[in-house]
Each structure stands twice: as structure tokens, then as C-alpha cells.
CSV table of C-alpha atoms in Angstrom, one decimal:
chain,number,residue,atom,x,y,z
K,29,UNK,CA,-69.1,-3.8,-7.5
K,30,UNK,CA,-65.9,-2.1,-9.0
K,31,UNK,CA,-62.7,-4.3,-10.0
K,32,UNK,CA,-59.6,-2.3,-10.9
K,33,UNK,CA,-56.7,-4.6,-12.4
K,34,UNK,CA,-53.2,-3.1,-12.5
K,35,UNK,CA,-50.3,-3.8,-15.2
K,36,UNK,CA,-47.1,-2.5,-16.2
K,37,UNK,CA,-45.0,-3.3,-13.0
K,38,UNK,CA,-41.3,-5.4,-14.0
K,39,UNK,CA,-38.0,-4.9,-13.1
K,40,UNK,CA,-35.5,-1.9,-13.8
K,41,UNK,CA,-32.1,0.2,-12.7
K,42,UNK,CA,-32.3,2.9,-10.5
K,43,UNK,CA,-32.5,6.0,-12.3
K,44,UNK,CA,-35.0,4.3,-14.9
K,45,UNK,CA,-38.9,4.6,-15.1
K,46,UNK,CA,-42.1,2.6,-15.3
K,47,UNK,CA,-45.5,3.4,-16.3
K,48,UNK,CA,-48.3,1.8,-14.3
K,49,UNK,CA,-51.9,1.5,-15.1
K,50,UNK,CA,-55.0,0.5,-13.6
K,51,UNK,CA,-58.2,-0.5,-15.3
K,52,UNK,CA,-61.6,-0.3,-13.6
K,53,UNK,CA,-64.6,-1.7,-14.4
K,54,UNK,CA,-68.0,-2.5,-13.4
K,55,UNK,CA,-70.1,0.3,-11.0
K,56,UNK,CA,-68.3,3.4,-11.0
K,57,UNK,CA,-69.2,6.5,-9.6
K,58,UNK,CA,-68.2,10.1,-11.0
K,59,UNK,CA,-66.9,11.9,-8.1
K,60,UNK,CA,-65.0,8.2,-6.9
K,61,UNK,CA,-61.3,9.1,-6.5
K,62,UNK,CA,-58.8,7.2,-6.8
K,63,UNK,CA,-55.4,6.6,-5.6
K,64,UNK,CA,-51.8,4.4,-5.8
K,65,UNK,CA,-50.2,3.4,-2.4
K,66,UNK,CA,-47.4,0.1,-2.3
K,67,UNK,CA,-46.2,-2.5,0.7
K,68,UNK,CA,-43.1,-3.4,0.7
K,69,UNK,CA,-42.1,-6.6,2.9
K,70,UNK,CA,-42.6,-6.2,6.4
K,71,UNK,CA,-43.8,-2.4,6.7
K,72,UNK,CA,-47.3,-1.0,6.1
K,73,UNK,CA,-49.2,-0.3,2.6
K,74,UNK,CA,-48.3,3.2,2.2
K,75,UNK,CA,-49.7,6.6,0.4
K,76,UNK,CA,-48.4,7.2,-3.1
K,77,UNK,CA,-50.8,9.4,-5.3
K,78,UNK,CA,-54.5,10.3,-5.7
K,79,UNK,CA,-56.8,11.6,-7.9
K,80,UNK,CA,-60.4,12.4,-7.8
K,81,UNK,CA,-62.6,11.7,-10.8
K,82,UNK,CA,-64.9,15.0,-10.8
K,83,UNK,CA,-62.0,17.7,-9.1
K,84,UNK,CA,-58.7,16.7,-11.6
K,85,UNK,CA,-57.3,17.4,-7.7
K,86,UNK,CA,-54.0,15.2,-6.9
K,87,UNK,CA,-52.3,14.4,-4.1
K,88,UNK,CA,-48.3,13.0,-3.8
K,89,UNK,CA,-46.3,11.7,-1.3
K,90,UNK,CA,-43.1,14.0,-0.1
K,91,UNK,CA,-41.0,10.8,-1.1
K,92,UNK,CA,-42.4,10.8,-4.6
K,93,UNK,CA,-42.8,14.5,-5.3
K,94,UNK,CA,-41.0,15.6,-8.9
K,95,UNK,CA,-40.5,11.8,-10.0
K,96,UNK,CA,-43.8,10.5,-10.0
K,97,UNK,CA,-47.4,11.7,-11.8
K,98,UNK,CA,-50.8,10.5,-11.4
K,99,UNK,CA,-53.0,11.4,-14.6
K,100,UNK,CA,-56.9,9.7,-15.8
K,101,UNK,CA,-58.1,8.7,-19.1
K,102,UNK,CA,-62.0,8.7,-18.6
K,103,UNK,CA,-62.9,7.2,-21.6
K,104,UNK,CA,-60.6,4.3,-21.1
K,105,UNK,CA,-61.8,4.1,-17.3
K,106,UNK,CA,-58.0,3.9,-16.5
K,107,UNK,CA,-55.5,5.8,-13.6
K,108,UNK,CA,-51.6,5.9,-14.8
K,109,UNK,CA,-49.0,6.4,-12.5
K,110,UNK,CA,-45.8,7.9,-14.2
K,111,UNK,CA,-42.8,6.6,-12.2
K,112,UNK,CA,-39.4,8.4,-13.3
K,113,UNK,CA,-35.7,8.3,-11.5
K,114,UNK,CA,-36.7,5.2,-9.6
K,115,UNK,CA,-34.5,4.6,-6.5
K,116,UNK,CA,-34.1,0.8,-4.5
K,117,UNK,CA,-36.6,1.8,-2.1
K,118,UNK,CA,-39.0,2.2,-4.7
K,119,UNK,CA,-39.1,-1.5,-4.3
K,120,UNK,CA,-42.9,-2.4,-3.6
K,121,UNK,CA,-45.7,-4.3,-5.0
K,122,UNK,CA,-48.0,-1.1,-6.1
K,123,UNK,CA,-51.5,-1.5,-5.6
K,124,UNK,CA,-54.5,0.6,-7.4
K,125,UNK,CA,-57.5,1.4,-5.1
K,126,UNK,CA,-60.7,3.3,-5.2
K,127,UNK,CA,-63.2,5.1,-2.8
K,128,UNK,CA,-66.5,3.8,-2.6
K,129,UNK,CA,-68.2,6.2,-1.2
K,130,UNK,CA,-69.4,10.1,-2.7
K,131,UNK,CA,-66.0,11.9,-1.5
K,132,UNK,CA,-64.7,15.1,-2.5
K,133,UNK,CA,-61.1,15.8,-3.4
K,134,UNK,CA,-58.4,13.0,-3.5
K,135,UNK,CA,-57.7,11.4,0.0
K,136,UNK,CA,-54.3,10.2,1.3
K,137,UNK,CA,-55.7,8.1,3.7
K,138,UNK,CA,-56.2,4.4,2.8
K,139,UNK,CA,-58.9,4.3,5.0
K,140,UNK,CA,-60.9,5.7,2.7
K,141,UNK,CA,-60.8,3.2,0.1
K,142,UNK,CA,-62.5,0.5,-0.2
K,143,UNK,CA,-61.8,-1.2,-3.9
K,144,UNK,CA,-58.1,-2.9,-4.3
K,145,UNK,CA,-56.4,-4.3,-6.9
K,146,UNK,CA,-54.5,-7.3,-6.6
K,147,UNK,CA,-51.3,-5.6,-7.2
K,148,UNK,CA,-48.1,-5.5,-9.3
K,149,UNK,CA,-44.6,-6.0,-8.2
K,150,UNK,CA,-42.0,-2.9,-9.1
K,151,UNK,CA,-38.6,-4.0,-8.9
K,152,UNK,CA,-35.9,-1.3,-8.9
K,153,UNK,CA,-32.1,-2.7,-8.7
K,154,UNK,CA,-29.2,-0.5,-7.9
């Protein structure tokens, strides 16, 4: 069993940044990617970033390109995600997940995770 727990979510004005992270522990695999989506309310959890584990391959949504960054520290067994120039509908509770299967590259689909954080709400006032 994995358990990721993510931190570093608050409140700030547009044009301001955040740095989320997400801890995992317990089984992990090596070639596990994994990846950052958010749900705000009333739409569907949505693709933000990936990253896979054995590839360094990432993966951004066109609505975060050049303003957000998905990096790894292995030996702290912990995904960042680098939010800068944060706009209103940035608004989301941001949620950490993880494959849990052997899976090459870094997918965009959340269909191919199966590990989820709990979440942390990202506020961004304009």
C-alpha cells in the first residue's frame, strides 16, 4: 500500500505563487509515476502535471504551461509542484496521485492512477 499526503496549499493574490508537495510512503515502485490534477466545485478532477520516477519524463496541462513545474526529490520520496502567476481559476483543491501499476512515461489520464491523496485547498483571490 502507498499513502501520499500533500501540504503547502493556503490562500494568495493572483499573480502570486505556491509550492506544493506530496509525501509518499509505504510500497513504492521505481518506474511508479506520478502526477498532480485538482477539482474545483461542480466540474471534474482535472490533469495538471506528471512525472515518472525512472524516465524524469513530464507532462503539463496547456492551461498551466510556463507557470507551473513538476520536479522529484527521490531521497525524500516527495513530488513538488511549482505554482507561479496564479490566476482565480486556479482555485481548486489539488490532489497528489500515483500509478500502481509498472507504467512507462508519465500519464495524463487519471485513469491510470490508482493512489490519492486527500487533497489540499489552493485559494487564489483576485
Amino acid at each position: 500500500q502507498v499513502q501520499l499526503v500533500e501540504s503547502g496549499g493556503g490562500l494568495v493574490q493572483a499573480g502570486g505563487s505556491l509550492r506544493l508537495s506530496c509525501a509518499a510512503s509505504g510500497r513504492t515502485f521505481s518506474r511508479n509515476a506520478m502526477g498532480w490534477f485538482r477539482q474545483a466545485p461542480g466540474k471534474e478532477r482535472e490533469f495538471v502535471a506528471a512525472i515518472s520516477w525512472s524516465g524524469g519524463v513530464t507532462n503539463y496541462a496547456d492551461f498551466v504551461k510556463g507557470r507551473f513545474t513538476i520536479s522529484r526529490d527521490n531521497a525524500k520520496n516527495t513530488v513538488y509542484l511549482q505554482m507561479n502567476s496564479l490566476k482565480p481559476e486556479d482555485t481548486a483543491v489539488y490532489y497528489c496521485a500515483a500509478v500502481g501499476t509498472l507504467v512507462t512515461g508519465a500519464p495524463t489520464n487519471k485513469l491510470a492512477y490508482y493512489y490519492w491523496g486527500q487533497g489540499t485547498q489552493v485559494t487564489v483571490s483576485s
